[in-house]
GROMACS .gro file of C-alpha atoms in nm:
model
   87
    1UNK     CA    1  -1.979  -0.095   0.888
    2UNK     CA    2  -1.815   0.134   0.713
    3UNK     CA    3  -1.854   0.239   0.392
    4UNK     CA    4  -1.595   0.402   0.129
    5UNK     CA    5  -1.719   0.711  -0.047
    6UNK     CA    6  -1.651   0.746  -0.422
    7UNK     CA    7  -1.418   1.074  -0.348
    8UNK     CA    8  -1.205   0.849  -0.110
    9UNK     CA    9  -1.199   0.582  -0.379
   10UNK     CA   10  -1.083   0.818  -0.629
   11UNK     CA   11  -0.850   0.986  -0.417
   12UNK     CA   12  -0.689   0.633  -0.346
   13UNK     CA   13  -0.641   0.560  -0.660
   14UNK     CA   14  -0.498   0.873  -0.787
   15UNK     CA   15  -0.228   0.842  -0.499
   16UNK     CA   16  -0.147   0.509  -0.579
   17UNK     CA   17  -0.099   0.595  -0.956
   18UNK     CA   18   0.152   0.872  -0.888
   19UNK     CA   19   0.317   0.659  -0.637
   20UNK     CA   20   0.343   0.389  -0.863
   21UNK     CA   21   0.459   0.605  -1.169
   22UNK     CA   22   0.724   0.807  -0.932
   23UNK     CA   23   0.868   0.466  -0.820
   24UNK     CA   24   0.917   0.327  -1.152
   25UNK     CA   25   1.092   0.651  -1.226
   26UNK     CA   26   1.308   0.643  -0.891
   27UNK     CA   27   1.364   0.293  -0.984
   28UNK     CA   28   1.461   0.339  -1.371
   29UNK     CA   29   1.146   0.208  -1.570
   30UNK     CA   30   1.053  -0.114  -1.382
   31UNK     CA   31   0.685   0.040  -1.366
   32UNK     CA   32   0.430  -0.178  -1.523
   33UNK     CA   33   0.179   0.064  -1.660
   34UNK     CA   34  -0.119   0.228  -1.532
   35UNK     CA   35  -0.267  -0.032  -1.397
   36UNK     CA   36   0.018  -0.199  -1.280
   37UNK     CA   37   0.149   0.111  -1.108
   38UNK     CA   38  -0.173   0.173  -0.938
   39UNK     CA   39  -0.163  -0.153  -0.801
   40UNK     CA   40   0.223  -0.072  -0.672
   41UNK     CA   41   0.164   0.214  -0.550
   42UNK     CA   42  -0.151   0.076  -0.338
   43UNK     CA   43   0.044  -0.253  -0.194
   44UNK     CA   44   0.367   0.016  -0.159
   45UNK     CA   45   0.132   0.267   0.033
   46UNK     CA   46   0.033  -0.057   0.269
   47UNK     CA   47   0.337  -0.183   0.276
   48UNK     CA   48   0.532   0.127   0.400
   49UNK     CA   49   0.206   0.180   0.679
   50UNK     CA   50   0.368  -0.087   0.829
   51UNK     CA   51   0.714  -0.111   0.796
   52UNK     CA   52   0.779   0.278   0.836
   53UNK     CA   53   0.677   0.317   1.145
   54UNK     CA   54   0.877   0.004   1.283
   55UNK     CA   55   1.204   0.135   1.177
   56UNK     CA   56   1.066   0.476   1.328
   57UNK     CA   57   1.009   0.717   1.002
   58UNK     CA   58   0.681   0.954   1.050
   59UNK     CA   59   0.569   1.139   0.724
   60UNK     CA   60   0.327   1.450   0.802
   61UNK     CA   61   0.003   1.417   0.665
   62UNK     CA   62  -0.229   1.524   0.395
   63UNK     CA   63  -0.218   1.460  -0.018
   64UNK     CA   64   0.135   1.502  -0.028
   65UNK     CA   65   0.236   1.303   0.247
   66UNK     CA   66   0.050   1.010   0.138
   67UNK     CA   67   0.176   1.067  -0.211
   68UNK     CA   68   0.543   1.064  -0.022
   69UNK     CA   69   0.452   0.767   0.238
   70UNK     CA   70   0.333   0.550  -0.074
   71UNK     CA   71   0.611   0.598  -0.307
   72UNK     CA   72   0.859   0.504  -0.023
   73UNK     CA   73   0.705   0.200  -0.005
   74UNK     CA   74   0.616   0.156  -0.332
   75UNK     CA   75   1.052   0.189  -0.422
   76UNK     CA   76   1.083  -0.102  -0.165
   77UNK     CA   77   0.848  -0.315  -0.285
   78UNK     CA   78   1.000  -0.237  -0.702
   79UNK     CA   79   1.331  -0.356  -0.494
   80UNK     CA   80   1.224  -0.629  -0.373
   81UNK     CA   81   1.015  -0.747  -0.717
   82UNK     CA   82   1.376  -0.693  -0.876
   83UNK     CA   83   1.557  -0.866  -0.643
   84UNK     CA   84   1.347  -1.192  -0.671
   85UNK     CA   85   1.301  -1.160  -1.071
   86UNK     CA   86   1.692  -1.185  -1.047
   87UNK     CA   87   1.632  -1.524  -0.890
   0.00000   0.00000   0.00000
């Protein structure tokens, strides 16, 4: 079992918030606050783990790579929340 250490959790979430605010930025205000973008930037981050490497894209590591990875995916998944809104 294995167990997440506060400093990871943190970590996380401080990725996912600058994630989420850069791809509401990139993507001309659709953020959806702190929260929100925290949340976007998490489900972005997870969402780009998979699709990224599919279509063959590898991002180095460290805080800035995973600040990079995660707002990739977070700007797809803004897309893709815009595109069915329009619907």
């Amino acid at each position: 079992v294995r167990v997440m250490s506060l400093q990871s959790l943190i970590i996380i979430l401080l990725i996912g918030a600058v994630a989420g605010w850069l791809a509401g930025v990139l993507m001309r205000g659709r953020g959806f606050g702190i929260l929100g973008n925290i949340v976007v930037g998490i489900v972005g981050a997870l969402c780009a783990s998979w699709l990224l490497p599919m279509v063959g894209i590898a991002i180095g590591g460290g805080i800035l790579g995973a600040i990079i990875h995660a707002t990739i995916g977070a700007v797809i998944l803004l897309f893709v929340i815009g595109l069915i809104k329009k619907a």
